[in-house]
Short mmCIF file of C-alpha atoms in Angstrom, two decimals:
data_model
loop_
_atom_site.label_atom_id
_atom_site.label_comp_id
_atom_site.label_asym_id
_atom_site.label_seq_id
_atom_site.Cartn_x
_atom_site.Cartn_y
_atom_site.Cartn_z
CA MET A 562 51.19 3.14 -84.01
CA SER A 563 48.73 0.41 -83.08
CA LEU A 564 45.84 -0.35 -85.44
CA SER A 565 42.40 -0.27 -83.84
CA ILE A 566 39.33 -1.91 -85.46
CA GLY A 567 35.78 -1.72 -84.30
CA ILE A 568 33.67 -4.85 -84.96
CA VAL A 569 29.99 -4.34 -85.77
CA GLY A 570 27.20 -6.50 -87.08
CA LEU A 571 23.66 -7.65 -86.48
CA PRO A 572 22.98 -10.03 -83.57
CA ASN A 573 23.83 -13.70 -84.18
CA VAL A 574 26.13 -13.18 -87.21
CA GLY A 575 29.07 -14.79 -85.33
CA LYS A 576 30.62 -11.50 -84.35
CA SER A 577 31.39 -12.30 -80.75
CA THR A 578 32.43 -15.90 -81.64
CA LEU A 579 34.91 -14.44 -84.12
CA PHE A 580 36.20 -11.83 -81.67
CA THR A 581 36.75 -14.48 -78.97
CA ALA A 582 38.61 -16.69 -81.50
CA LEU A 583 40.78 -13.91 -82.92
CA THR A 584 41.75 -12.56 -79.51
CA LYS A 585 41.71 -15.90 -77.70
CA LYS A 586 39.77 -14.04 -75.07
CA GLY A 587 36.90 -15.53 -73.17
CA GLY A 588 34.18 -13.16 -74.34
CA LEU A 589 30.51 -14.17 -74.17
CA ALA A 590 29.10 -15.85 -77.22
CA ALA A 591 25.49 -16.97 -77.08
CA ASN A 592 22.67 -17.79 -79.44
CA TYR A 593 20.41 -14.83 -78.72
CA PRO A 594 20.42 -11.09 -79.47
CA PHE A 595 22.47 -8.74 -77.26
CA ALA A 596 24.61 -11.47 -75.59
CA THR A 597 27.40 -8.94 -75.60
CA ILE A 598 26.37 -6.29 -73.14
CA GLU A 599 29.68 -4.44 -72.54
CA PRO A 600 32.22 -3.75 -75.30
CA ASN A 601 35.02 -6.26 -75.41
CA VAL A 602 38.53 -5.06 -76.17
CA GLY A 603 41.33 -7.40 -77.23
CA VAL A 604 44.84 -6.58 -78.31
CA VAL A 605 46.46 -9.29 -80.48
CA PRO A 606 49.81 -9.70 -82.24
CA VAL A 607 49.87 -9.20 -86.00
CA PRO A 608 50.84 -12.51 -87.63
CA ASP A 609 54.05 -11.98 -89.61
CA ALA A 610 56.31 -14.90 -90.50
CA ARG A 611 59.15 -12.51 -91.34
CA LEU A 612 59.61 -11.90 -87.60
CA ASN A 613 60.35 -15.53 -87.01
CA ARG A 614 62.98 -15.53 -89.78
CA LEU A 615 64.66 -12.46 -88.31
CA ALA A 616 64.71 -14.09 -84.92
CA GLU A 617 66.36 -17.19 -86.43
CA ILE A 618 69.15 -14.97 -87.66
CA ASP A 619 69.69 -12.59 -84.74
CA HIS A 620 68.69 -14.78 -81.73
CA PRO A 621 67.09 -11.82 -79.87
CA ALA A 622 66.18 -11.84 -76.16
CA ARG A 623 62.62 -11.12 -77.20
CA ILE A 624 60.33 -10.84 -80.19
CA VAL A 625 57.79 -8.00 -80.29
CA PRO A 626 55.15 -8.17 -83.08
CA ALA A 627 53.06 -5.27 -84.17
CA THR A 628 49.55 -5.28 -82.59
CA VAL A 629 45.97 -4.71 -83.53
CA GLU A 630 43.21 -3.80 -81.16
CA PHE A 631 39.73 -5.21 -81.77
CA VAL A 632 36.72 -3.52 -80.13
CA ASP A 633 33.59 -5.74 -80.15
CA ILE A 634 30.24 -4.13 -79.38
CA ALA A 635 26.71 -5.50 -78.98
CA GLY A 636 24.80 -6.50 -82.08
CA LEU A 637 22.98 -3.66 -83.74
CA VAL A 638 19.41 -3.82 -84.97
CA ALA A 639 17.24 -1.59 -87.17
CA GLY A 640 16.44 1.44 -84.98
CA ALA A 641 19.54 1.18 -82.84
CA SER A 642 20.38 4.86 -83.48
CA GLN A 643 16.98 5.74 -81.91
CA GLY A 644 17.44 3.39 -79.00
CA GLU A 645 16.05 0.08 -80.29
CA GLY A 646 17.73 -3.04 -78.88
CA LEU A 647 20.38 -1.73 -76.56
CA GLY A 648 20.53 1.62 -78.40
CA ASN A 649 23.43 3.45 -79.92
CA GLN A 650 25.35 3.77 -76.65
CA PHE A 651 27.69 1.10 -78.00
CA LEU A 652 28.50 3.07 -81.16
CA ALA A 653 30.38 5.51 -78.96
CA ASN A 654 32.87 2.76 -78.18
CA ILE A 655 34.06 2.62 -81.80
CA ARG A 656 34.11 6.32 -82.62
CA GLU A 657 37.91 6.52 -82.16
CA THR A 658 38.87 3.34 -83.95
CA ASP A 659 40.86 3.51 -87.18
CA ALA A 660 38.38 1.40 -89.15
CA ILE A 661 35.10 -0.43 -88.77
CA CYS A 662 34.84 -4.11 -89.63
CA GLU A 663 31.32 -5.43 -90.28
CA VAL A 664 30.72 -9.14 -89.84
CA VAL A 665 28.08 -10.29 -92.28
CA ARG A 666 26.36 -13.63 -91.94
CA PHE A 667 26.79 -15.97 -94.93
CA PHE A 668 26.67 -19.22 -93.04
CA SER A 669 23.61 -21.39 -92.90
CA ASP A 670 22.72 -22.93 -89.52
CA PRO A 671 19.08 -23.44 -88.61
CA ASP A 672 20.02 -23.71 -84.91
CA VAL A 673 21.29 -20.09 -84.87
CA VAL A 674 18.38 -17.67 -85.27
CA HIS A 675 18.68 -14.68 -87.57
CA VAL A 676 17.31 -11.46 -86.16
CA ALA A 677 15.52 -10.72 -89.41
CA GLY A 678 14.26 -14.34 -89.86
CA LYS A 679 16.42 -15.17 -92.91
CA VAL A 680 20.03 -15.00 -94.14
CA ASP A 681 20.29 -12.00 -96.46
CA PRO A 682 23.81 -10.45 -96.48
CA GLN A 683 22.90 -7.36 -98.55
CA SER A 684 19.92 -6.56 -96.32
CA ASP A 685 22.13 -6.93 -93.23
CA VAL A 686 24.73 -4.57 -94.68
CA ASP A 687 22.04 -1.99 -95.59
CA THR A 688 20.64 -2.10 -92.02
CA ILE A 689 24.05 -1.43 -90.47
CA LYS A 690 24.81 1.29 -93.01
CA THR A 691 21.52 3.01 -92.14
CA GLU A 692 22.17 2.85 -88.43
CA LEU A 693 25.70 4.35 -88.81
CA ILE A 694 24.33 7.11 -91.00
CA LEU A 695 21.57 7.97 -88.54
CA ALA A 696 24.04 7.95 -85.70
CA ASP A 697 26.17 10.50 -87.59
CA VAL A 698 23.13 12.57 -88.30
CA ALA A 699 22.41 12.74 -84.58
CA THR A 700 26.05 13.71 -83.96
CA LEU A 701 25.88 16.58 -86.46
CA GLU A 702 22.49 17.77 -85.25
CA LYS A 703 24.07 18.18 -81.85
CA ALA A 704 27.31 19.67 -83.09
CA LEU A 705 26.13 22.14 -85.75
CA PRO A 706 24.66 24.75 -83.30
CA ARG A 707 27.94 24.78 -81.41
CA LEU A 708 30.00 25.00 -84.58
CA GLU A 709 27.86 27.87 -85.90
CA LYS A 710 28.19 29.76 -82.62
CA GLU A 711 32.03 29.30 -82.65
CA ALA A 712 32.16 30.49 -86.30
CA LYS A 713 30.42 33.74 -85.38
CA ARG A 714 33.14 34.50 -82.90
CA ASP A 715 35.97 33.33 -85.16
CA LYS A 716 35.40 33.64 -88.93
CA SER A 717 38.30 31.23 -89.63
CA LEU A 718 36.07 28.42 -88.32
CA ALA A 719 33.45 28.99 -91.01
CA THR A 720 34.91 26.12 -93.07
CA ARG A 721 33.98 23.62 -90.29
CA VAL A 722 30.37 24.70 -90.54
CA GLU A 723 30.31 24.49 -94.29
CA VAL A 724 31.82 20.99 -94.31
CA ALA A 725 29.46 19.77 -91.56
CA GLN A 726 26.49 21.10 -93.49
CA LYS A 727 27.80 19.40 -96.65
CA VAL A 728 28.18 16.09 -94.87
CA MET A 729 24.75 16.38 -93.26
CA ALA A 730 23.20 16.80 -96.68
CA GLY A 731 25.01 13.72 -97.98
CA LEU A 732 23.97 11.67 -95.01
CA ASN A 733 20.35 12.70 -95.49
CA GLU A 734 20.57 11.37 -98.99
CA GLY A 735 21.78 8.01 -97.70
CA HIS A 736 25.47 8.39 -98.42
CA ARG A 737 28.33 7.58 -96.02
CA ALA A 738 30.49 10.59 -95.28
CA ARG A 739 33.54 8.78 -96.63
CA THR A 740 31.95 8.59 -100.13
CA LEU A 741 31.27 12.34 -100.43
CA GLY A 742 34.62 13.16 -102.01
CA LEU A 743 35.80 15.43 -99.23
CA SER A 744 39.23 16.95 -99.66
CA HIS A 745 41.96 16.32 -97.09
CA GLU A 746 41.33 19.84 -95.65
CA GLU A 747 37.59 19.20 -95.41
CA THR A 748 38.15 15.90 -93.69
CA ALA A 749 40.57 17.44 -91.24
CA ALA A 750 38.06 20.22 -90.45
CA ILE A 751 35.53 17.82 -88.95
CA TYR A 752 37.93 15.10 -87.72
CA ASP A 753 37.17 15.77 -84.09
CA LEU A 754 33.51 14.79 -84.64
CA HIS A 755 34.68 11.18 -85.17
CA LEU A 756 31.93 10.44 -87.64
CA LEU A 757 31.35 6.69 -87.97
CA THR A 758 30.59 6.78 -91.70
CA MET A 759 33.89 8.65 -92.29
CA LYS A 760 35.87 5.56 -91.23
CA PRO A 761 37.13 3.03 -93.74
CA MET A 762 34.87 -0.07 -93.84
CA LEU A 763 36.07 -3.69 -94.03
CA TYR A 764 33.62 -6.53 -94.47
CA ILE A 765 33.97 -10.08 -93.12
CA ALA A 766 31.79 -12.81 -94.68
CA ASN A 767 31.26 -15.30 -91.89
CA VAL A 768 30.97 -18.43 -94.09
CA ASP A 769 30.53 -22.09 -93.66
CA GLU A 770 33.73 -24.10 -93.54
CA ASP A 771 33.29 -25.48 -97.05
CA ALA A 772 32.82 -21.97 -98.52
CA LEU A 773 36.19 -20.51 -97.36
CA SER A 774 37.51 -20.61 -100.92
CA ALA A 775 34.26 -19.78 -102.68
CA ASP A 776 33.80 -16.63 -104.80
CA LEU A 777 31.77 -14.06 -102.81
CA PRO A 778 29.62 -11.17 -104.14
CA GLU A 779 30.96 -7.62 -103.65
CA ILE A 780 29.68 -5.51 -100.76
CA ASP A 781 29.89 -1.75 -101.28
CA GLY A 782 32.20 -2.30 -104.21
CA THR A 783 34.63 -4.54 -102.34
CA VAL A 784 34.90 -8.31 -101.98
CA PRO A 785 34.49 -9.29 -98.28
CA VAL A 786 37.15 -11.28 -96.44
CA PRO A 787 35.89 -14.89 -96.11
CA ILE A 788 36.35 -16.16 -92.55
CA SER A 789 34.63 -19.00 -90.72
CA ALA A 790 34.17 -17.95 -87.07
CA GLN A 791 33.81 -21.62 -86.14
CA VAL A 792 37.09 -22.57 -87.82
CA GLU A 793 38.86 -19.68 -86.07
CA ALA A 794 37.36 -20.85 -82.77
CA ASP A 795 38.72 -24.38 -83.47
CA LEU A 796 42.19 -22.91 -84.37
CA ALA A 797 42.30 -20.92 -81.11
CA ASP A 798 42.18 -24.17 -79.12
CA LEU A 799 45.10 -25.79 -81.03
CA GLU A 800 48.83 -25.58 -80.59
CA PRO A 801 50.67 -23.69 -83.42
CA GLU A 802 51.81 -26.88 -85.21
CA GLU A 803 48.36 -28.49 -84.98
CA ALA A 804 46.77 -25.23 -86.22
CA GLN A 805 48.99 -25.30 -89.30
CA GLU A 806 48.03 -28.87 -89.97
CA TYR A 807 44.37 -28.04 -89.63
CA LEU A 808 44.73 -25.09 -92.01
CA ALA A 809 46.51 -27.36 -94.52
CA GLU A 810 43.66 -29.87 -94.34
CA LEU A 811 41.27 -27.05 -95.20
CA GLY A 812 43.44 -25.95 -98.11
CA LEU A 813 44.42 -22.69 -96.44
CA SER A 814 47.85 -21.22 -95.96
CA GLU A 815 47.02 -18.75 -93.19
CA SER A 816 44.46 -18.01 -90.48
CA GLY A 817 41.47 -15.68 -90.77
CA LEU A 818 43.25 -13.27 -88.46
CA ALA A 819 46.18 -13.02 -90.84
CA ARG A 820 43.86 -12.38 -93.82
CA LEU A 821 41.87 -9.82 -91.86
CA VAL A 822 44.94 -7.91 -90.68
CA ARG A 823 46.46 -7.91 -94.16
CA GLU A 824 43.27 -6.47 -95.67
CA ALA A 825 43.02 -3.91 -92.85
CA TYR A 826 46.59 -2.77 -93.52
CA LYS A 827 45.79 -2.48 -97.17
CA LEU A 828 42.61 -0.58 -96.54
CA LEU A 829 44.33 1.93 -94.24
CA GLY A 830 47.53 2.19 -96.29
CA LEU A 831 49.77 0.70 -93.64
CA GLN A 832 52.93 -1.44 -93.78
CA SER A 833 55.61 -2.86 -91.44
CA TYR A 834 59.29 -2.32 -91.05
CA PHE A 835 61.62 -4.13 -88.59
CA THR A 836 64.39 -3.51 -86.14
CA SER A 837 66.40 -6.56 -85.19
CA GLY A 838 69.41 -7.42 -83.05
CA GLU A 839 70.50 -9.32 -79.96
CA THR A 840 68.23 -7.43 -77.63
CA GLU A 841 65.04 -7.40 -79.62
CA THR A 842 63.41 -8.22 -82.96
CA ARG A 843 60.42 -5.97 -83.50
CA ALA A 844 57.84 -5.04 -86.11
CA TRP A 845 56.71 -1.39 -86.43
CA THR A 846 53.59 -0.15 -88.20
CA ILE A 847 53.84 2.96 -90.40
CA PRO A 848 51.88 4.48 -93.26
CA VAL A 849 52.81 3.47 -96.78
CA GLY A 850 54.91 6.37 -98.15
CA ALA A 851 56.39 7.33 -94.79
CA LYS A 852 59.94 8.66 -94.95
CA ALA A 853 62.75 7.44 -92.77
CA PRO A 854 62.48 10.14 -90.09
CA GLU A 855 58.75 9.45 -89.65
CA ALA A 856 59.48 5.73 -89.30
CA ALA A 857 62.10 6.51 -86.67
CA GLY A 858 59.56 8.68 -84.82
CA VAL A 859 57.29 5.68 -84.29
CA ILE A 860 59.99 4.33 -82.03
CA HIS A 861 60.58 7.57 -80.19
CA SER A 862 59.98 11.29 -81.07
CA ASP A 863 63.69 11.98 -80.31
CA PHE A 864 64.65 9.63 -83.12
CA GLU A 865 62.72 11.72 -85.60
CA ARG A 866 63.88 15.08 -84.32
CA GLY A 867 67.56 14.09 -84.28
CA PHE A 868 67.46 11.82 -87.31
CA ILE A 869 70.81 11.55 -89.17
CA LYS A 870 70.54 8.43 -91.30
CA ALA A 871 69.15 4.88 -91.42
CA GLU A 872 71.15 1.77 -92.12
CA THR A 873 68.71 -0.20 -94.21
CA ALA A 874 68.43 -3.65 -95.82
CA SER A 875 65.47 -5.24 -97.48
CA PHE A 876 63.99 -8.23 -95.71
CA ALA A 877 64.79 -10.45 -98.68
CA ASP A 878 68.49 -9.46 -98.57
CA TYR A 879 68.63 -9.70 -94.77
CA SER A 880 67.13 -13.15 -94.85
CA GLU A 881 69.24 -14.44 -97.76
CA LEU A 882 72.55 -13.04 -96.54
CA GLY A 883 72.16 -14.02 -92.91
CA GLY A 884 71.71 -10.65 -91.28
CA GLU A 885 73.42 -7.28 -90.99
CA ALA A 886 76.99 -8.54 -91.37
CA GLY A 887 76.17 -10.47 -94.49
CA CYS A 888 74.33 -7.50 -95.98
CA ARG A 889 77.25 -5.19 -95.23
CA ALA A 890 79.77 -7.59 -96.76
CA ALA A 891 77.61 -7.94 -99.95
CA GLY A 892 77.05 -4.17 -100.25
CA LYS A 893 73.34 -4.56 -99.49
CA LEU A 894 73.32 -2.43 -96.29
CA ARG A 895 72.34 1.00 -97.53
CA GLN A 896 72.81 4.39 -95.86
CA GLU A 897 69.49 6.20 -96.36
CA GLY A 898 68.76 9.85 -95.58
CA LYS A 899 65.75 11.98 -94.65
CA ASP A 900 64.10 11.65 -98.06
CA TYR A 901 64.16 7.88 -98.16
CA VAL A 902 60.67 6.34 -98.51
CA VAL A 903 60.52 3.22 -96.31
CA GLN A 904 59.56 0.05 -98.00
CA ASP A 905 57.45 -2.79 -96.48
CA GLY A 906 59.77 -5.24 -94.79
CA ASP A 907 62.80 -2.95 -94.52
CA VAL A 908 65.17 -3.88 -91.68
CA MET A 909 66.48 -0.56 -90.23
CA HIS A 910 68.92 0.80 -87.69
CA PHE A 911 68.71 4.51 -87.01
CA LYS A 912 71.46 6.94 -86.28
CA PHE A 913 70.39 10.15 -84.53
CA ASN A 914 71.53 13.07 -82.39
CA VAL A 915 70.21 13.33 -78.85
#
C-alpha cells in the first residue's frame, strides 16, 4: 500500500515551495495567489535508515523504499467552496487521498504577501476548515436525494441515509465529519462519498529557519510539524552528505520530509516491515496490528491466500547478528503463524502454497 497525502493551504503559505522541495520536482512556486493552476502529484521514497543497514548486510541488487504520494492543489481562499478564487474544482483532486496535510504560515517575510494581509495561523486554519466543511455540505446535498431514492427501493440502504443526515447536521454546526464519533459501520456506510472532513488532518507549520526547534501552539488539539519550506528547498539542491552536514549545522537529525512521513504514519496507524536478500531489500507499508498473512498480501494476494508461515527476525537482531544466518544461529529467527501480529521493523520471509 502506498500512502497518499493531499496538501492544502491558503495562497502564499509556502505550500508549493514545500511540495517542490519534498518531491524534488520542478513545480511552480511564485509570490502571488493561485500560482499552482493544475494539481501537482509527486511520489517520493520514504526516508528509512534501516533500509541502508539491511543493504549493508545483504548486498542486494536493488533497494526499494516505501513511497508516499503528495498531491498539491491550488491555494484555497474564503469562498472557495462557492467558486471564489479558482473554486473548489481542486478539492476533487484530494478526495481519494488517505490524509490531508494543511500547510500553515508561521514564517515572517514582508516580501511574501499574505492573502488576508497578516500572519494569523489560527485564522488560516479556520478558513480552510470552513471551506472543507462547505465542500462536504455540497457533496451531501447532491448525494442525499440519490441515497434516499435508493433506500426506498432497498430498505437495507436506510443506514446510509441516516448516517449522511447525521453528518450533514454535524457539518452545519461547524464540526468536521471525523469528529462526530461515527462507528466503524457508520463510517463504512458513507465511505464512497469521500468526504474531505472525514480524512485525518496533519498540520505543517511553515516556520522561519531559527524557529525549527521552537515550541508551537496546538492546532485542532495537535502540535503541528515544524518545517521550513526554504530549508527543505535548500536541502533538495544538496548531495546527501552535504545535506546531512547542513542539517547538523541547524541542530536537526533528519529532514522535514522524514518528520512529515513519520507523523503521517503515526496519524494513519501505519508501520513498515522489510524483506531482504541478494535480489532485493524492500520496505512494505502495513497497518499497525496487521497479522502475518495480511502483511504477506501486500506483496501479492497469492501470498496471503496460501500463507503457511513467516520466518521473522526483528530489525535490531538482524542488524546486530549480521543477517538471516546470524539470527538463525543465535535462535533469533522465529517461525510465526497466521495469528502473529507484525511489529514495526520486522524482517520477514514468507512460506506459502501456490
